[in-house]
mmCIF file of C-alpha atoms in Angstrom:
data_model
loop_
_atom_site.group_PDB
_atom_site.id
_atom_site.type_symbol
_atom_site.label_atom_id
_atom_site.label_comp_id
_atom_site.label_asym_id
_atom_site.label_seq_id
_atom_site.Cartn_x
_atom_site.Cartn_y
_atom_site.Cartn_z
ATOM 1 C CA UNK A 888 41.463 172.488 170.117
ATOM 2 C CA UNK A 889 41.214 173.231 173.772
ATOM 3 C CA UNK A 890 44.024 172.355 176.056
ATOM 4 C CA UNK A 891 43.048 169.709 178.765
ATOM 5 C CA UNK A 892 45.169 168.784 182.071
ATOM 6 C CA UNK A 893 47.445 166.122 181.990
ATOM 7 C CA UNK A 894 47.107 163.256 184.661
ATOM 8 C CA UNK A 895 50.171 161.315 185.762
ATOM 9 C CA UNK A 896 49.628 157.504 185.265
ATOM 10 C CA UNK A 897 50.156 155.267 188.813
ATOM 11 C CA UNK A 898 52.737 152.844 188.300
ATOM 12 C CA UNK A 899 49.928 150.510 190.988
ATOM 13 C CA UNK A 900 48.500 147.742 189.427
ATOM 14 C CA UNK A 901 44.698 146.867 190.605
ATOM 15 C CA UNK A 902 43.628 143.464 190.482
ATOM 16 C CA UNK A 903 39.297 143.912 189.490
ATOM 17 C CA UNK A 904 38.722 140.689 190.027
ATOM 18 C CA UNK A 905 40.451 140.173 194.039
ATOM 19 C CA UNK A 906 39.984 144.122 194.761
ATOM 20 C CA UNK A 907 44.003 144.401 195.483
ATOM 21 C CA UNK A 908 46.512 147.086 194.820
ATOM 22 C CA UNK A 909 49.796 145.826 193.859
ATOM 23 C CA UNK A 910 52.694 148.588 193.291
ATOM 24 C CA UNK A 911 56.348 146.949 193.171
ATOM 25 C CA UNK A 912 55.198 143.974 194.795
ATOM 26 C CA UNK A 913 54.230 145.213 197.831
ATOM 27 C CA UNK A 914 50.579 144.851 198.514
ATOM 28 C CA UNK A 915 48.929 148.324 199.344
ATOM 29 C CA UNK A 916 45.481 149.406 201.264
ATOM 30 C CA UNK A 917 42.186 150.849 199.685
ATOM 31 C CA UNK A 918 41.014 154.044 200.845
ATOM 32 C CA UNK A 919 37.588 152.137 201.923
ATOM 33 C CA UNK A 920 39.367 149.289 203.941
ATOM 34 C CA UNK A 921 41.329 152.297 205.846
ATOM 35 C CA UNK A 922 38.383 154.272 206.887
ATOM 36 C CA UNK A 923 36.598 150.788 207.831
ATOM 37 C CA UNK A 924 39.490 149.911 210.399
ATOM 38 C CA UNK A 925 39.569 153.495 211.477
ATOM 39 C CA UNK A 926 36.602 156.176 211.762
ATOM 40 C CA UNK A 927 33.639 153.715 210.398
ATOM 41 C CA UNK A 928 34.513 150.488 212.040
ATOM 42 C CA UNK A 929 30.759 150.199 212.771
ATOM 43 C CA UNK A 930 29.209 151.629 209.938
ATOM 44 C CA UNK A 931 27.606 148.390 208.139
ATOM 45 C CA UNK A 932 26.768 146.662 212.018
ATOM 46 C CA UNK A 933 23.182 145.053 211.597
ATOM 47 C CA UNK A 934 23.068 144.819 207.622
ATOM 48 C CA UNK A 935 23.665 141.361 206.274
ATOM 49 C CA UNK A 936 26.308 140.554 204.002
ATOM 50 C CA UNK A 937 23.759 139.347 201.863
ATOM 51 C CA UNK A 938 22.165 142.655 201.180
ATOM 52 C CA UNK A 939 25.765 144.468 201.351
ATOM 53 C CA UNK A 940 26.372 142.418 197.895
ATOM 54 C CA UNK A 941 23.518 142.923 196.392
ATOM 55 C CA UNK A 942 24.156 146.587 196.853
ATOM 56 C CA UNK A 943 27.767 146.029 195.849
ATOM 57 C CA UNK A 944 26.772 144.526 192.457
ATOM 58 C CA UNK A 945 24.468 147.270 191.621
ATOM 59 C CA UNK A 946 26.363 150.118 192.725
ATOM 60 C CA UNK A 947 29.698 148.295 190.304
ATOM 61 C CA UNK A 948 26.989 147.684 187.430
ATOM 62 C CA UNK A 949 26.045 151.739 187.639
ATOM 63 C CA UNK A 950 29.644 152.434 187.762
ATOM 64 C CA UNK A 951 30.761 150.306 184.320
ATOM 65 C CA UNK A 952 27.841 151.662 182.665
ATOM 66 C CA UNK A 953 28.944 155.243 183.180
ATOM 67 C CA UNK A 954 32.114 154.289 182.275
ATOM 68 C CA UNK A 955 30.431 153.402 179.166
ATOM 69 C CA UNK A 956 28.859 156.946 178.982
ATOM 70 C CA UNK A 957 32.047 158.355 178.929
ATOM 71 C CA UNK A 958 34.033 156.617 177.401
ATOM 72 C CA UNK A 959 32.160 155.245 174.403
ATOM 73 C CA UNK A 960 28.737 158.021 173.998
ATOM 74 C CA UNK A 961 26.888 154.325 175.075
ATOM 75 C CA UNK A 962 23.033 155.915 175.659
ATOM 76 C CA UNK A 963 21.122 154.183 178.209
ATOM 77 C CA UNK A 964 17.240 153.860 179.086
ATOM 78 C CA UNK A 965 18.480 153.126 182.705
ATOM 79 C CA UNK A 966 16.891 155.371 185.268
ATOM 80 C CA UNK A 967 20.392 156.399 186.932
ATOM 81 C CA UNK A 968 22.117 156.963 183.432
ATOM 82 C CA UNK A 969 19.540 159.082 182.557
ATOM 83 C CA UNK A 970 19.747 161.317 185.397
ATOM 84 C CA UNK A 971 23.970 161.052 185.110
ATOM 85 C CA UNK A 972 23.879 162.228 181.689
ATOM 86 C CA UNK A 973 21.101 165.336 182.418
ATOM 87 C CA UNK A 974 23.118 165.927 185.645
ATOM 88 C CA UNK A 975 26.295 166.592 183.845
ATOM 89 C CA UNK A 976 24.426 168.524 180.812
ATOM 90 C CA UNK A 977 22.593 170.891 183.494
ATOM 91 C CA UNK A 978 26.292 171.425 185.578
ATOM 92 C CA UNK A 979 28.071 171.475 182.546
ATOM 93 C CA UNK A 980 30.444 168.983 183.612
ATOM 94 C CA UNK A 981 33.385 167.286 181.127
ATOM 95 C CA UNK A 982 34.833 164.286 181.877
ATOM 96 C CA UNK A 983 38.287 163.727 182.314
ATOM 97 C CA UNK A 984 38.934 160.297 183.261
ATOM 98 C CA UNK A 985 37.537 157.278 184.795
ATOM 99 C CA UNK A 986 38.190 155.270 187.574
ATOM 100 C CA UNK A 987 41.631 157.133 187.532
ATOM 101 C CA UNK A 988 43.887 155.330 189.763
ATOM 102 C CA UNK A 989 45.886 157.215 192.813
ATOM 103 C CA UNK A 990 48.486 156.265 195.025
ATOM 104 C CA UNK A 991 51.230 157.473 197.228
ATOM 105 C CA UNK A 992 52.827 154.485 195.872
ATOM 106 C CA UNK A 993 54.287 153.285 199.530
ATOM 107 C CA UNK A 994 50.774 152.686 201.752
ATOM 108 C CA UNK A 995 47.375 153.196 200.070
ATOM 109 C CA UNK A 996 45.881 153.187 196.571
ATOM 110 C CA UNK A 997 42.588 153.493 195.154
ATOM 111 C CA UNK A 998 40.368 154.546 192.411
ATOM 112 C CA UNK A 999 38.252 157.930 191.750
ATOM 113 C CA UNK A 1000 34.975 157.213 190.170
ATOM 114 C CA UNK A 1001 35.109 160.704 187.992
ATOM 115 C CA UNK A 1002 37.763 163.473 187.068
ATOM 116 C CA UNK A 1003 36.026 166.895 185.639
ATOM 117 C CA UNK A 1004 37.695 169.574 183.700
ATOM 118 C CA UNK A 1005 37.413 172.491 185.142
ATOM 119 C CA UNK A 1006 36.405 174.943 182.330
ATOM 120 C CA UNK A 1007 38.980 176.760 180.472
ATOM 121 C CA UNK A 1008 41.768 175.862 183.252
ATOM 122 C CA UNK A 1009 44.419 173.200 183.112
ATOM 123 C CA UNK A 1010 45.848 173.792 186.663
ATOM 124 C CA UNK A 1011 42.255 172.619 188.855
ATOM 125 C CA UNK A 1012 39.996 169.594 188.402
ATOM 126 C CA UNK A 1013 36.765 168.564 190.266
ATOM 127 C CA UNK A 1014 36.881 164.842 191.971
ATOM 128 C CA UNK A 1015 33.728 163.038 191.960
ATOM 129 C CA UNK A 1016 32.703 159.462 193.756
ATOM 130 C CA UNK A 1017 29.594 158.079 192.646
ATOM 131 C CA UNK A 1018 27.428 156.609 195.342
ATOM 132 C CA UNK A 1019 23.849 154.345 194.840
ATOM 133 C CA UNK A 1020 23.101 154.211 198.022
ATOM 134 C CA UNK A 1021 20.039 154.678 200.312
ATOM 135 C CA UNK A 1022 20.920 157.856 201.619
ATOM 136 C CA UNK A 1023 24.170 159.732 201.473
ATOM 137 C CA UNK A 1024 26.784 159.919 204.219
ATOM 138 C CA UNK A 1025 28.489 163.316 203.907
ATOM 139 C CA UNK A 1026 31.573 162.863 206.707
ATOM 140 C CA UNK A 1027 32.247 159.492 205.214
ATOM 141 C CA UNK A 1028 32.350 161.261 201.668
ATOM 142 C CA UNK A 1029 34.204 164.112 203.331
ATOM 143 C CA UNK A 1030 37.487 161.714 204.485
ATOM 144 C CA UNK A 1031 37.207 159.214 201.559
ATOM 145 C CA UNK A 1032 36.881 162.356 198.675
ATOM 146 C CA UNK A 1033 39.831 164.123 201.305
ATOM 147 C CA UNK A 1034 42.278 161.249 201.059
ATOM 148 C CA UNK A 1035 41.102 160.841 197.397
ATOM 149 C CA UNK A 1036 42.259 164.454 197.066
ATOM 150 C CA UNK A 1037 45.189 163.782 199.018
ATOM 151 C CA UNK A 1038 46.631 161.608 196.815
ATOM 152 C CA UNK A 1039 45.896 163.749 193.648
ATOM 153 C CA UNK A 1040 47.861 166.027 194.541
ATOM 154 C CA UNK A 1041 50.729 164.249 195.688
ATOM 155 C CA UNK A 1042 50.522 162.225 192.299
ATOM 156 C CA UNK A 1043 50.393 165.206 189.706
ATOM 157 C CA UNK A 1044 52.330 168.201 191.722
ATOM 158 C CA UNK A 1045 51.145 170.182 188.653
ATOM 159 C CA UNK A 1046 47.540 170.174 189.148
ATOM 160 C CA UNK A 1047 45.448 171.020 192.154
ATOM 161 C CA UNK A 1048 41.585 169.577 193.440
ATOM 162 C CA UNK A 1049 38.767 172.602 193.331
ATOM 163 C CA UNK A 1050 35.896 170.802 194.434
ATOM 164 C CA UNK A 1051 35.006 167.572 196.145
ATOM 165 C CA UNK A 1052 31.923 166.200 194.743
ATOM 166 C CA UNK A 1053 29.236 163.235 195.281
ATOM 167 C CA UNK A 1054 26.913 162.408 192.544
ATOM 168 C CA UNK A 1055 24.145 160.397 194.315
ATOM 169 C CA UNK A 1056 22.212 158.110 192.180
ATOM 170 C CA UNK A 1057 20.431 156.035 194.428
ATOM 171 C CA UNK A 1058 17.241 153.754 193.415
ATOM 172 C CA UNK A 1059 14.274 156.124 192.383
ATOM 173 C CA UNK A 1060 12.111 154.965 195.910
ATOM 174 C CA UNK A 1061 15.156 156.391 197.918
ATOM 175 C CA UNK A 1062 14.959 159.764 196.154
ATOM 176 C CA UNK A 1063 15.904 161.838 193.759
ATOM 177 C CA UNK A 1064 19.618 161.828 191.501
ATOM 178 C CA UNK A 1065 21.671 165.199 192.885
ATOM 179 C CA UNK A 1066 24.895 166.396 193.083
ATOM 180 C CA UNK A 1067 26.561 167.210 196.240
ATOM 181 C CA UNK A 1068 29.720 169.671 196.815
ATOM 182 C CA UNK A 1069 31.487 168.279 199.538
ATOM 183 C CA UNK A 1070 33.490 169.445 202.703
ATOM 184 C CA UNK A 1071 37.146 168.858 202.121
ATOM 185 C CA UNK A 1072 38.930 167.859 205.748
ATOM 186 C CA UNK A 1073 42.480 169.138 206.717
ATOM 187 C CA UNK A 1074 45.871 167.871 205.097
ATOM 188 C CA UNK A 1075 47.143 167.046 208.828
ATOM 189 C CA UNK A 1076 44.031 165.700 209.476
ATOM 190 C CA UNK A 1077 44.438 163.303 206.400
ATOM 191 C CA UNK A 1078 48.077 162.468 207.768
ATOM 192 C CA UNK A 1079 46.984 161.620 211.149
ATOM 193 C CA UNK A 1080 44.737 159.228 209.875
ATOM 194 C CA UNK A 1081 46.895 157.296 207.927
ATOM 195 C CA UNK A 1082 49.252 157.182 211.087
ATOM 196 C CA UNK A 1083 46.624 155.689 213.074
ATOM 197 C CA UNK A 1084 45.568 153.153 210.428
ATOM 198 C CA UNK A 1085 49.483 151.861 209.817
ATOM 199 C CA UNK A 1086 49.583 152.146 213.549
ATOM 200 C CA UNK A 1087 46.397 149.510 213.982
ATOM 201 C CA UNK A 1088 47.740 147.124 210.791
ATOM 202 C CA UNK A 1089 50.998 147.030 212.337
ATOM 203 C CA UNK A 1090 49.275 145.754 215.627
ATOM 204 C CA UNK A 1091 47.499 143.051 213.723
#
């Protein structure tokens, strides 16, 4: 039987239904309300928060259904399964975990869509975030797969992050499912956001 990485457990409780991390009763931040204070304060200006949901829902619906994959072999005759499933098959990609839940159990938390085994190696792992949007947006994926990658590390000492990806699975009249390596941003650059975010929550 082949050997497979171990992944420390977070000791942060998330609350699906209100979208909170919890770790020792201290309330923490997600990784997507940081970078929305910070670096993409503007980046949903002019959509309505009607269409934001919508988009919400699906993109959560995609995300429990892969789960699913996973998790249970559930097939699917949904267009975005589909292309998950043949994605993985042609990159030869084994799932680890789901939704595996990071912290650095003092400031921020949050969740990574998909672990992958590296093959044959239990020191690296892949980190993947799922996105169904219209288009992709690489530097946000850069700093939100880079603080995801962050707190990996910190979390299992033992193990290290090869490879950032995105697996886009947007609606089929927005293009076509791919998966995207992604740029991983400095450590110190990483720190100096997190700085700047405690320095603006502080403030409010």
């Amino acid at each position: 039987m082949r050997e497979r990485p171990e992944l420390i457990k977070s000791a942060v409780v998330f609350d699906e239904l209100a979208h909170t991390y919890n770790y020792m009763g201290q309330d923490l931040s997600g990784v997507t309300s940081l970078l929305h204070r910070t670096l993409f304060a503007n980046k949903y200006n002019g959509i309505s928060q009607e269409v934001l949901n919508k988009a919400a829902e699906y993109g959560h619906n995609i995300h429990e259904q892969i789960e699913l994959v996973d998790s249970l072999g559930v097939e699917s005759d949904h267009p975005s399964l589909i292309d998950y499933v043949r994605i993985k098959k042609e990159n030869g990609l084994v799932t680890l975990a789901n939704e595996y839940l990071i912290s650095d159990d003092s400031y921020i938390a949050s969740s990574i869509d998909i672990v992958f085994e590296v093959a044959d190696n239990v020191v690296y792992v892949d980190i993947c975030d799922v996105k169904t949007t219209s288009k992709l947006d690489m530097e946000y994926l850069s700093w939100q797969l880079s603080i995801y990658a962050y707190l990996f590390e910190r979390q299992n000492p033992h193990l290290k992050v090869r490879k950032l990806l995105a697996l886009w699975l947007p609606k089929p009249r927005y293009g076509k499912s791919n998966l995207v390596e992604v740029v991983r941003k400095p450590m110190e650059a990483i720190k100096v956001l997190i700085a700047w975010d405690k320095s603006i929550r502080h403030t409010l």
